[in-house]
Amino acid sequence: MSTFRSELVQTLSARGFLHQCTDLEGLDAKAAKDVVTGYIGFDATADSLHVGSLLQIMMLRWMQKTGHRPIALMGGGTTKIGDPSGKEESRQLLTDETINANIASIQTIFDRFLTFGTGPKDAILSNNADWLDGLQYIPFLREVGRHFTINRMLTMDSVKMRLDREQPLTFLEFNYMILQGYDFLELFKRTGCTLQLGGSDQWGNIVQGVELARRIGEAQVFGFTSPLITTASGAKMGKTAAGAVWLKPERLAPYGYYQFWRNTEDADVGRFLKLFTDLSLDEIAKLEALAGAEINDAKKVLALEATALLHGRAAAEEAAETARRTFEQGGIGDDLPTVEIPAAEFGAGMPIWSLFHRAGLAASNGEARRLVRGGGAKLNDQKIDDENASVNTDAATDGVIKLSAGKKRIALVRVV
RNA sequence: GGAGGGGUGGCCGAGCGGUCAAUGGCAGCAGACUGUAAAUCUGCCGACUUAUGUCUACGAAGGUUCGAAUCCUUCCCCCUCCA
């Protein structure tokens, strides 16, 4: 492994964040002597980010930890246009209020990973609506558009790929890279930002931004991308049984988040420890050396540390304790997902499938029935054989009924 | 504007008058084996208190027919070529 002079580049490289850089040596030299301001753009289409963005957040975190200044750029302006690369079905346009609410909500996630403020090394939350909203077409074209040649843009991978495959590429999408490039220029002017980071899929956009900032800003600026993270089996990261792995506790409780990491594939543990925890590389090396079933210990560390970063140490330990009691002792943890159902609703007996549906373990009554039929449903650790069975409040111990769908999805029903 | 091709379940993609809730693949869920892993094998995979039942669904609206995802008409959208 090559060594670098700056702690920033050394850290990012050693931990596996480096995929491509426009000028690695230049960046290394600069980071070794100056405080570098760098940014990453985030979408504001939802009120939470999910683990897909976590890698980017961690890069910002390491920037700050190595003495530099990170900027989280919210795409408040670009979100208004909507990413055109998806499917047709005219996506509903988000209102300003929604976008601003989303940004405010997402900010609480950044707060866990970054220290914001006004000091020279404090992180900054920025919003490209601040400059994109007021853009005027003609002046923009004259100032910025003249620096983009179609010839050059046509060579960008993202464009070329579409053209080669004879897939449509709208003018709107074509402009996206210009707007994104413009963000870099604005941030450079406003904050002296000289580095843009992002996922490898952003390479083309980042390069355009770098060139634009170099030309108009006449500055030495850098682009840096992280590899696309897939699991060892090749799947995109971030999906679980319950859907996307969100970073807001309202969307995914700490316990669920912990379980997501706990279930990491063997082959991914070391890589994920480096990318998603603060543990030193020495410690990680020790954990990585564990083989066979012992690697589960490494997974517990990964889950605990990753959860502690996002949800706090206390919540992480509670989640770990719940997992321990639930899986290692076959008991019940306090942190398991819980649904409250009034005793009156049980009456003479509530159908078992209805209970599974309401507990969130099945998306429909039919799915719950299938679950029972397939032998995956358990009531208080007893396998359910009859899909038409019904349950009354007698099933509760201390007012709690334990439901399991498969080995890993467990929920509690609290009779109130 | 002209000519041609197309819009099918989360995605890809068959079907082209009945046997179609719709082949197949991917993704997902469950079972077995295990270590809350992977790989493998097996089952499930529109909704409804499950029913040789009803409803919803093959871009939208009408129509033909005993019967339509499949045929006709109009409209919307996408692609290719020409202008």
Short mmCIF file of C-alpha atoms (C1' of nucleotides) in Angstrom, two decimals:
data_model
loop_
_atom_site.label_atom_id
_atom_site.label_comp_id
_atom_site.label_asym_id
_atom_site.label_seq_id
_atom_site.Cartn_x
_atom_site.Cartn_y
_atom_site.Cartn_z
CA MET A 1 0.00 0.00 0.00
CA SER A 2 1.38 3.35 -0.98
CA THR A 3 1.88 5.98 1.65
CA PHE A 4 0.88 9.58 1.51
CA ARG A 5 2.11 12.62 3.28
CA SER A 6 -1.24 13.98 4.30
CA GLU A 7 -3.29 12.30 6.93
CA LEU A 8 -6.41 12.91 4.88
CA VAL A 9 -5.37 11.07 1.77
CA GLN A 10 -3.54 8.43 3.75
CA THR A 11 -6.63 7.69 5.80
CA LEU A 12 -9.07 7.66 2.92
CA SER A 13 -6.78 5.45 0.92
CA ALA A 14 -5.99 2.99 3.69
CA ARG A 15 -9.62 2.61 4.64
CA GLY A 16 -10.78 1.88 1.15
CA PHE A 17 -12.49 5.11 0.19
CA LEU A 18 -10.26 5.85 -2.77
CA HIS A 19 -11.44 4.92 -6.19
CA GLN A 20 -10.33 7.72 -8.47
CA CYS A 21 -8.83 11.14 -7.99
CA THR A 22 -8.20 13.86 -10.51
CA ASP A 23 -4.77 14.57 -9.05
CA LEU A 24 -3.94 12.42 -6.11
CA GLU A 25 -0.44 13.74 -5.57
CA GLY A 26 -1.60 17.30 -5.86
CA LEU A 27 -4.34 16.74 -3.35
CA ASP A 28 -1.98 14.96 -1.03
CA ALA A 29 0.50 17.81 -1.17
CA LYS A 30 -2.20 20.39 -0.56
CA ALA A 31 -3.81 18.50 2.29
CA ALA A 32 -0.40 18.11 3.91
CA LYS A 33 0.04 21.84 4.27
CA ASP A 34 -3.39 23.51 4.09
CA VAL A 35 -6.83 23.00 5.51
CA VAL A 36 -8.83 21.70 2.60
CA THR A 37 -12.50 22.47 2.20
CA GLY A 38 -14.32 19.69 0.43
CA TYR A 39 -17.93 18.89 -0.31
CA ILE A 40 -20.30 16.14 -1.27
CA GLY A 41 -23.76 16.65 -2.74
CA PHE A 42 -26.86 14.97 -1.34
CA ASP A 43 -30.34 14.65 -2.68
CA ALA A 44 -33.30 16.13 -0.81
CA THR A 45 -36.07 13.95 -2.18
CA ALA A 46 -36.80 12.21 1.11
CA ASP A 47 -36.72 13.21 4.75
CA SER A 48 -33.98 10.70 5.44
CA LEU A 49 -30.89 9.35 3.77
CA HIS A 50 -30.16 5.66 3.74
CA VAL A 51 -27.02 3.59 4.07
CA GLY A 52 -26.25 4.19 0.45
CA SER A 53 -25.19 7.68 1.47
CA LEU A 54 -23.33 6.56 4.53
CA LEU A 55 -20.08 6.06 2.70
CA GLN A 56 -20.17 9.68 1.59
CA ILE A 57 -20.98 10.87 5.07
CA MET A 58 -18.06 8.91 6.42
CA MET A 59 -15.75 10.60 3.96
CA LEU A 60 -16.87 13.97 5.24
CA ARG A 61 -16.35 12.68 8.75
CA TRP A 62 -12.80 11.64 8.00
CA MET A 63 -12.13 14.98 6.40
CA GLN A 64 -13.05 16.66 9.62
CA LYS A 65 -11.22 14.17 11.77
CA THR A 66 -8.05 14.72 9.81
CA GLY A 67 -8.26 18.45 10.25
CA HIS A 68 -10.13 19.66 7.22
CA ARG A 69 -13.44 21.33 6.58
CA PRO A 70 -16.35 19.33 5.14
CA ILE A 71 -19.40 20.74 3.43
CA ALA A 72 -22.59 18.78 3.09
CA LEU A 73 -24.31 20.23 0.07
CA MET A 74 -28.02 19.65 -0.08
CA GLY A 75 -29.48 19.59 -3.54
CA GLY A 76 -32.39 21.84 -2.68
CA GLY A 77 -32.21 23.42 -6.11
CA THR A 78 -31.54 20.36 -8.21
CA THR A 79 -34.21 18.40 -6.36
CA LYS A 80 -36.78 20.81 -7.74
CA ILE A 81 -36.03 19.62 -11.21
CA GLY A 82 -36.12 16.01 -10.21
CA ASP A 83 -33.65 13.43 -11.32
CA PRO A 84 -34.75 12.59 -14.85
CA SER A 85 -32.79 9.38 -15.10
CA GLY A 86 -35.50 7.30 -13.46
CA LYS A 87 -38.63 5.99 -15.07
CA GLU A 88 -41.34 7.95 -16.82
CA GLU A 89 -44.43 8.08 -14.56
CA SER A 90 -44.21 11.83 -14.13
CA ARG A 91 -42.74 12.01 -10.70
CA GLN A 92 -44.53 14.45 -8.55
CA LEU A 93 -42.64 17.65 -8.09
CA LEU A 94 -41.75 18.43 -4.54
CA THR A 95 -42.79 21.73 -3.13
CA ASP A 96 -40.36 24.14 -1.54
CA GLU A 97 -41.81 23.39 1.86
CA THR A 98 -41.30 19.68 1.47
CA ILE A 99 -37.77 20.12 0.26
CA ASN A 100 -36.90 22.44 3.09
CA ALA A 101 -38.46 20.10 5.61
CA ASN A 102 -36.46 17.26 4.12
CA ILE A 103 -33.27 19.22 4.42
CA ALA A 104 -33.97 20.08 8.03
CA SER A 105 -34.65 16.45 8.76
CA ILE A 106 -31.54 15.23 7.00
CA GLN A 107 -29.44 17.72 8.85
CA THR A 108 -30.05 15.86 12.08
CA ILE A 109 -28.29 12.89 10.51
CA PHE A 110 -25.25 14.95 9.63
CA ASP A 111 -25.21 16.27 13.16
CA ARG A 112 -24.33 12.80 14.37
CA PHE A 113 -21.29 12.53 12.15
CA LEU A 114 -20.02 16.06 11.81
CA THR A 115 -19.47 19.07 13.99
CA PHE A 116 -21.12 22.09 12.47
CA GLY A 117 -20.33 25.67 13.30
CA THR A 118 -18.66 28.77 12.06
CA GLY A 119 -15.09 28.01 12.99
CA PRO A 120 -12.44 27.36 10.35
CA LYS A 121 -12.72 23.60 10.67
CA ASP A 122 -16.39 23.34 11.45
CA ALA A 123 -18.59 21.59 8.96
CA ILE A 124 -21.00 23.58 6.83
CA LEU A 125 -24.41 22.64 5.57
CA SER A 126 -25.10 24.30 2.27
CA ASN A 127 -28.00 24.30 -0.12
CA ASN A 128 -27.61 24.78 -3.84
CA ALA A 129 -31.05 26.35 -4.04
CA ASP A 130 -29.30 29.41 -2.66
CA TRP A 131 -27.69 30.01 -6.01
CA LEU A 132 -29.57 27.84 -8.47
CA ASP A 133 -33.00 29.32 -7.75
CA GLY A 134 -31.98 32.74 -8.86
CA LEU A 135 -30.09 31.72 -11.97
CA GLN A 136 -30.92 33.54 -15.12
CA TYR A 137 -30.69 31.52 -18.26
CA ILE A 138 -28.89 33.86 -20.60
CA PRO A 139 -26.30 35.17 -18.16
CA PHE A 140 -25.73 31.62 -16.98
CA LEU A 141 -25.15 30.38 -20.49
CA ARG A 142 -22.78 33.25 -21.17
CA GLU A 143 -20.77 32.74 -18.04
CA VAL A 144 -20.84 29.02 -17.62
CA GLY A 145 -22.25 27.42 -20.75
CA ARG A 146 -19.37 28.67 -22.87
CA HIS A 147 -16.97 26.52 -20.93
CA PHE A 148 -18.70 23.29 -21.76
CA THR A 149 -18.14 21.86 -25.18
CA ILE A 150 -20.58 19.38 -26.52
CA ASN A 151 -17.65 17.46 -27.92
CA ARG A 152 -16.29 16.97 -24.45
CA MET A 153 -19.62 16.19 -22.88
CA LEU A 154 -20.27 13.54 -25.47
CA THR A 155 -17.19 11.69 -24.33
CA MET A 156 -18.39 11.40 -20.76
CA ASP A 157 -19.15 7.83 -19.86
CA SER A 158 -22.66 8.48 -18.68
CA VAL A 159 -23.51 10.17 -21.95
CA LYS A 160 -21.66 7.79 -24.19
CA MET A 161 -23.28 4.81 -22.59
CA ARG A 162 -26.72 6.12 -23.30
CA LEU A 163 -25.90 7.04 -26.84
CA ASP A 164 -24.24 3.72 -27.57
CA ARG A 165 -27.23 1.88 -26.29
CA GLU A 166 -29.47 4.20 -28.22
CA GLN A 167 -31.27 5.11 -25.04
CA PRO A 168 -32.71 8.57 -24.76
CA LEU A 169 -30.86 11.27 -22.98
CA THR A 170 -32.88 14.39 -22.40
CA PHE A 171 -31.55 17.88 -22.56
CA LEU A 172 -32.48 18.22 -18.92
CA GLU A 173 -30.20 15.38 -17.93
CA PHE A 174 -27.56 16.71 -20.21
CA ASN A 175 -27.68 19.93 -18.22
CA TYR A 176 -27.39 18.19 -14.91
CA MET A 177 -23.66 17.94 -15.10
CA ILE A 178 -23.44 21.61 -15.88
CA LEU A 179 -25.49 22.53 -12.83
CA GLN A 180 -23.49 20.19 -10.67
CA GLY A 181 -20.30 21.60 -12.03
CA TYR A 182 -21.62 25.03 -11.28
CA ASP A 183 -22.15 24.04 -7.66
CA PHE A 184 -18.46 23.46 -7.33
CA LEU A 185 -17.70 26.87 -8.76
CA GLU A 186 -20.14 28.55 -6.38
CA LEU A 187 -18.77 26.74 -3.37
CA PHE A 188 -15.28 27.67 -4.39
CA LYS A 189 -16.24 31.32 -4.61
CA ARG A 190 -18.22 31.31 -1.40
CA THR A 191 -16.11 29.16 0.85
CA GLY A 192 -12.86 28.45 -0.91
CA CYS A 193 -13.89 24.87 -1.44
CA THR A 194 -11.33 23.04 -3.54
CA LEU A 195 -12.37 19.44 -3.36
CA GLN A 196 -15.42 17.51 -4.41
CA LEU A 197 -15.94 13.97 -3.31
CA GLY A 198 -18.61 11.52 -4.36
CA GLY A 199 -19.45 8.03 -5.46
CA SER A 200 -17.79 6.62 -8.54
CA ASP A 201 -20.97 7.18 -10.50
CA GLN A 202 -20.43 10.89 -10.01
CA TRP A 203 -17.01 10.88 -11.63
CA GLY A 204 -18.13 12.52 -14.83
CA ASN A 205 -20.02 15.27 -13.05
CA ILE A 206 -17.18 15.85 -10.67
CA VAL A 207 -14.62 16.16 -13.42
CA GLN A 208 -16.78 18.71 -15.17
CA GLY A 209 -17.04 20.69 -11.97
CA VAL A 210 -13.32 20.53 -11.45
CA GLU A 211 -12.64 21.86 -14.91
CA LEU A 212 -15.19 24.60 -14.58
CA ALA A 213 -13.79 25.74 -11.27
CA ARG A 214 -10.31 25.68 -12.72
CA ARG A 215 -11.27 27.77 -15.68
CA ILE A 216 -13.50 30.37 -14.12
CA GLY A 217 -12.22 30.19 -10.59
CA GLU A 218 -8.67 29.85 -11.77
CA ALA A 219 -7.98 27.62 -8.85
CA GLN A 220 -6.38 24.29 -8.28
CA VAL A 221 -9.26 22.06 -7.34
CA PHE A 222 -9.66 18.32 -6.99
CA GLY A 223 -12.16 15.58 -7.51
CA PHE A 224 -12.21 12.36 -5.54
CA THR A 225 -14.50 9.37 -5.82
CA SER A 226 -15.20 6.37 -3.67
CA PRO A 227 -15.85 2.91 -5.06
CA LEU A 228 -19.34 1.61 -5.49
CA ILE A 229 -19.98 -0.54 -2.49
CA THR A 230 -21.67 -3.83 -3.10
CA THR A 231 -21.87 -6.81 -0.84
CA ALA A 232 -19.53 -9.68 -1.52
CA SER A 233 -22.35 -11.46 -3.33
CA GLY A 234 -22.67 -8.51 -5.64
CA ALA A 235 -25.91 -7.02 -4.39
CA LYS A 236 -26.27 -3.33 -3.87
CA MET A 237 -25.97 -2.37 -0.27
CA GLY A 238 -28.82 -1.15 1.76
CA LYS A 239 -31.72 -3.50 1.30
CA THR A 240 -33.04 -5.72 4.02
CA ALA A 241 -36.17 -7.67 4.59
CA ALA A 242 -37.90 -4.55 5.75
CA GLY A 243 -36.81 -2.42 2.82
CA ALA A 244 -34.33 0.40 2.65
CA VAL A 245 -31.97 0.90 5.54
CA TRP A 246 -32.77 4.41 6.63
CA LEU A 247 -30.64 6.55 8.84
CA LYS A 248 -33.47 8.27 10.68
CA PRO A 249 -34.60 6.39 13.79
CA GLU A 250 -38.20 7.26 12.96
CA ARG A 251 -37.84 5.20 9.81
CA LEU A 252 -35.60 2.46 11.13
CA ALA A 253 -35.14 1.95 14.84
CA PRO A 254 -31.61 1.43 16.21
CA TYR A 255 -32.34 -2.24 16.71
CA GLY A 256 -33.17 -2.70 13.04
CA TYR A 257 -30.09 -0.77 12.07
CA TYR A 258 -27.97 -2.91 14.35
CA GLN A 259 -29.42 -6.05 12.83
CA PHE A 260 -28.62 -4.82 9.35
CA TRP A 261 -24.93 -4.66 10.22
CA ARG A 262 -25.04 -7.77 12.34
CA ASN A 263 -26.15 -9.73 9.27
CA THR A 264 -23.23 -8.63 7.13
CA GLU A 265 -21.70 -11.33 4.98
CA ASP A 266 -18.45 -12.83 6.23
CA ALA A 267 -16.48 -11.57 3.30
CA ASP A 268 -17.56 -7.99 3.89
CA VAL A 269 -16.80 -7.58 7.56
CA GLY A 270 -13.28 -6.23 7.28
CA ARG A 271 -14.10 -3.87 4.48
CA PHE A 272 -17.16 -2.54 6.26
CA LEU A 273 -15.30 -2.06 9.52
CA LYS A 274 -12.86 0.19 7.72
CA LEU A 275 -15.49 2.11 5.87
CA PHE A 276 -18.24 2.44 8.43
CA THR A 277 -16.60 2.60 11.84
CA ASP A 278 -13.97 4.72 13.51
CA LEU A 279 -12.00 1.77 14.81
CA SER A 280 -8.29 1.91 14.19
CA LEU A 281 -6.86 -0.19 11.44
CA ASP A 282 -4.94 -2.23 13.99
CA GLU A 283 -8.07 -3.22 15.81
CA ILE A 284 -9.78 -4.01 12.56
CA ALA A 285 -6.89 -6.21 11.49
CA LYS A 286 -7.37 -8.28 14.61
CA LEU A 287 -11.08 -8.65 14.02
CA GLU A 288 -10.52 -9.55 10.41
CA ALA A 289 -8.26 -12.38 11.43
CA LEU A 290 -11.13 -14.20 13.10
CA ALA A 291 -12.20 -17.21 11.12
CA GLY A 292 -15.17 -19.49 10.95
CA ALA A 293 -17.94 -18.90 13.42
CA GLU A 294 -15.74 -16.54 15.40
CA ILE A 295 -16.21 -13.94 12.76
CA ASN A 296 -19.57 -13.36 14.38
CA ASP A 297 -17.72 -11.49 17.07
CA ALA A 298 -16.36 -9.14 14.46
CA LYS A 299 -19.86 -8.65 13.15
CA LYS A 300 -21.07 -7.72 16.59
CA VAL A 301 -18.36 -5.12 16.86
CA LEU A 302 -19.23 -3.79 13.44
CA ALA A 303 -22.90 -3.58 14.31
CA LEU A 304 -22.26 -1.96 17.66
CA GLU A 305 -19.82 0.61 16.36
CA ALA A 306 -21.80 1.51 13.29
CA THR A 307 -24.97 1.86 15.31
CA ALA A 308 -23.21 3.91 17.96
CA LEU A 309 -22.03 6.39 15.36
CA LEU A 310 -25.52 7.05 14.12
CA HIS A 311 -27.75 6.50 17.11
CA GLY A 312 -25.40 7.01 20.01
CA ARG A 313 -23.55 4.56 22.21
CA ALA A 314 -26.43 3.94 24.62
CA ALA A 315 -28.94 3.09 21.93
CA ALA A 316 -26.40 0.86 20.23
CA GLU A 317 -25.72 -1.07 23.39
CA GLU A 318 -29.39 -1.47 24.03
CA ALA A 319 -29.82 -2.84 20.53
CA ALA A 320 -26.92 -5.21 21.06
CA GLU A 321 -28.40 -6.38 24.33
CA THR A 322 -31.77 -6.97 22.71
CA ALA A 323 -30.12 -8.98 19.97
CA ARG A 324 -28.15 -10.98 22.52
CA ARG A 325 -31.17 -11.84 24.60
CA THR A 326 -33.30 -12.59 21.58
CA PHE A 327 -30.91 -14.69 19.58
CA GLU A 328 -28.49 -16.12 22.06
CA GLN A 329 -30.96 -16.82 24.83
CA GLY A 330 -34.13 -17.16 22.83
CA GLY A 331 -35.77 -14.61 25.05
CA ILE A 332 -37.20 -11.21 24.49
CA GLY A 333 -35.29 -7.97 24.25
CA ASP A 334 -36.69 -4.60 25.18
CA ASP A 335 -35.79 -3.11 21.87
CA LEU A 336 -37.74 -5.44 19.62
CA PRO A 337 -40.29 -3.81 17.37
CA THR A 338 -43.52 -3.63 19.33
CA VAL A 339 -47.12 -3.08 18.38
CA GLU A 340 -49.79 -2.28 20.92
CA ILE A 341 -53.21 -3.81 20.52
CA PRO A 342 -56.09 -3.21 22.93
CA ALA A 343 -57.25 -6.33 24.71
CA ALA A 344 -60.80 -5.66 23.59
CA GLU A 345 -59.83 -6.25 19.99
CA PHE A 346 -58.86 -9.80 20.70
CA GLY A 347 -62.37 -10.62 21.84
CA ALA A 348 -62.88 -14.34 21.63
CA GLY A 349 -59.82 -14.67 19.48
CA MET A 350 -57.98 -12.83 16.78
CA PRO A 351 -56.95 -14.72 13.65
CA ILE A 352 -53.28 -15.47 13.73
CA TRP A 353 -52.67 -14.01 10.28
CA SER A 354 -54.28 -10.77 11.30
CA LEU A 355 -51.90 -10.56 14.21
CA PHE A 356 -48.86 -11.06 12.00
CA HIS A 357 -50.11 -8.47 9.59
CA ARG A 358 -50.68 -5.91 12.31
CA ALA A 359 -47.33 -6.61 13.90
CA GLY A 360 -45.70 -5.63 10.64
CA LEU A 361 -44.28 -9.05 9.90
CA ALA A 362 -46.43 -9.52 6.83
CA ALA A 363 -47.49 -6.99 4.24
CA SER A 364 -50.98 -8.41 3.90
CA ASN A 365 -53.21 -10.95 5.52
CA GLY A 366 -52.60 -13.24 2.59
CA GLU A 367 -48.86 -12.97 3.03
CA ALA A 368 -49.27 -13.83 6.69
CA ARG A 369 -51.26 -16.92 5.76
CA ARG A 370 -48.58 -17.98 3.33
CA LEU A 371 -45.99 -17.47 6.00
CA VAL A 372 -47.87 -19.81 8.32
CA ARG A 373 -48.44 -22.29 5.53
CA GLY A 374 -44.76 -22.27 4.73
CA GLY A 375 -43.90 -23.06 8.30
CA GLY A 376 -42.11 -19.82 9.04
CA ALA A 377 -44.43 -18.38 11.65
CA LYS A 378 -44.00 -18.80 15.35
CA LEU A 379 -46.09 -17.68 18.28
CA ASN A 380 -44.13 -17.48 21.52
CA ASP A 381 -41.49 -19.70 19.87
CA GLN A 382 -44.08 -22.34 19.04
CA LYS A 383 -44.43 -23.12 15.37
CA ILE A 384 -47.91 -22.41 14.08
CA ASP A 385 -49.36 -25.21 11.98
CA ASP A 386 -52.89 -24.03 11.45
CA GLU A 387 -53.27 -20.93 9.34
CA ASN A 388 -56.76 -20.44 10.70
CA ALA A 389 -55.70 -20.54 14.31
CA SER A 390 -56.78 -17.68 16.45
CA VAL A 391 -55.17 -16.04 19.40
CA ASN A 392 -56.63 -14.53 22.49
CA THR A 393 -55.08 -12.64 25.33
CA ASP A 394 -54.18 -15.90 27.10
CA ALA A 395 -51.23 -16.12 24.73
CA ALA A 396 -49.65 -13.11 26.39
CA THR A 397 -47.11 -13.43 29.14
CA ASP A 398 -46.91 -10.24 31.15
CA GLY A 399 -49.09 -8.71 28.47
CA VAL A 400 -46.68 -9.53 25.69
CA ILE A 401 -46.96 -11.92 22.77
CA LYS A 402 -43.86 -12.81 20.81
CA LEU A 403 -44.20 -13.33 17.09
CA SER A 404 -41.50 -14.63 14.78
CA ALA A 405 -41.44 -14.67 11.01
CA GLY A 406 -38.51 -16.80 10.15
CA LYS A 407 -35.51 -16.83 12.39
CA LYS A 408 -34.60 -13.21 12.27
CA ARG A 409 -37.73 -11.13 12.09
CA ILE A 410 -39.26 -10.88 15.50
CA ALA A 411 -41.91 -8.52 16.80
CA LEU A 412 -43.80 -8.15 20.02
CA VAL A 413 -47.47 -7.49 20.49
CA ARG A 414 -48.28 -5.71 23.70
CA VAL A 415 -51.82 -6.19 24.90
CA VAL A 416 -53.10 -2.98 26.43
"C1'" G B 1 -45.37 16.84 -40.11
"C1'" G B 2 -44.61 11.56 -42.60
"C1'" A B 3 -43.42 6.15 -42.06
"C1'" G B 4 -42.57 2.18 -38.81
"C1'" G B 5 -42.00 -0.13 -33.70
"C1'" G B 6 -43.63 -0.21 -28.74
"C1'" G B 7 -46.22 0.64 -23.64
"C1'" U B 8 -47.51 -6.33 -19.47
"C1'" G B 9 -46.96 -7.58 -12.09
"C1'" G B 10 -40.74 -4.35 -7.84
"C1'" C B 11 -37.34 -4.82 -12.39
"C1'" C B 12 -36.25 -7.46 -17.10
"C1'" G B 13 -39.22 -10.00 -20.41
"C1'" A B 14 -42.88 -13.83 -22.86
"C1'" G B 15 -47.96 -14.12 -24.30
"C1'" C B 16 -51.10 -11.88 -29.25
"C1'" G B 17 -59.43 -14.20 -28.79
"C1'" G B 18 -60.98 -18.70 -24.28
"C1'" U B 19 -57.28 -23.62 -20.63
"C1'" C B 20 -54.20 -15.98 -18.22
"C1'" A B 21 -53.67 -13.58 -11.85
"C1'" A B 22 -50.78 -14.00 -16.92
"C1'" U B 23 -44.31 -18.63 -19.10
"C1'" G B 24 -39.30 -17.51 -17.73
"C1'" G B 25 -35.28 -14.76 -15.30
"C1'" C B 26 -33.75 -11.29 -11.39
"C1'" A B 27 -35.04 -9.33 -6.71
"C1'" G B 28 -37.87 -10.65 -2.20
"C1'" C B 29 -39.97 -14.13 1.75
"C1'" A B 30 -39.98 -18.93 4.15
"C1'" G B 31 -38.09 -24.15 4.97
"C1'" A B 32 -33.71 -27.53 5.09
"C1'" C B 33 -28.28 -27.28 6.02
"C1'" U B 34 -25.43 -23.63 9.20
"C1'" G B 35 -22.61 -19.48 12.54
"C1'" U B 36 -28.44 -14.16 13.07
"C1'" A B 37 -22.78 -15.65 7.08
"C1'" A B 38 -22.24 -17.43 2.03
"C1'" A B 39 -23.27 -21.31 -1.41
"C1'" U B 40 -26.85 -25.15 -2.43
"C1'" C B 41 -31.64 -27.56 -2.61
"C1'" U B 42 -37.20 -26.96 -1.77
"C1'" G B 43 -41.66 -24.08 -1.37
"C1'" C B 44 -44.06 -19.28 -1.75
"C1'" C B 45 -44.32 -14.71 -4.23
"C1'" G B 46 -51.90 -9.22 -6.57
"C1'" A B 47 -55.86 -8.29 -2.66
"C1'" C B 48 -59.92 -10.16 0.15
"C1'" U B 49 -61.37 -14.31 7.34
"C1'" U B 50 -58.99 -19.19 1.83
"C1'" A B 51 -63.31 -19.48 -1.45
"C1'" U B 52 -63.79 -25.63 -7.50
"C1'" G B 53 -65.45 -17.83 -4.70
"C1'" U B 54 -65.10 -12.38 -5.39
"C1'" C B 55 -62.44 -8.15 -6.76
"C1'" U B 56 -58.40 -5.49 -8.94
"C1'" A B 57 -54.52 -5.75 -12.84
"C1'" C B 58 -51.44 -6.21 -19.02
"C1'" G B 59 -50.75 2.92 -20.93
"C1'" A B 60 -56.25 5.58 -20.87
"C1'" A B 61 -61.28 5.66 -22.58
"C1'" G B 62 -64.82 3.44 -25.55
"C1'" G B 63 -66.37 -0.72 -28.87
"C1'" U B 64 -66.79 -5.89 -31.23
"C1'" U B 65 -67.64 -10.79 -28.88
"C1'" C B 66 -70.96 -15.69 -24.97
"C1'" G B 67 -65.70 -14.43 -23.75
"C1'" A B 68 -60.18 -9.56 -24.76
"C1'" A B 69 -53.58 -8.55 -22.13
"C1'" U B 70 -54.73 -10.46 -27.03
"C1'" C B 71 -59.34 -7.73 -32.38
"C1'" C B 72 -61.36 -2.44 -33.71
"C1'" U B 73 -61.67 3.12 -32.72
"C1'" U B 74 -59.94 7.45 -30.32
"C1'" C B 75 -56.50 9.56 -27.02
"C1'" C B 76 -51.80 9.80 -24.08
"C1'" C B 77 -46.67 8.50 -23.72
"C1'" C B 78 -41.90 6.33 -25.53
"C1'" C B 79 -38.42 4.69 -29.43
"C1'" U B 80 -36.35 4.40 -34.65
"C1'" C B 81 -35.98 6.43 -39.51
"C1'" C B 82 -37.36 10.48 -42.88
"C1'" A B 83 -38.63 15.93 -43.28
#
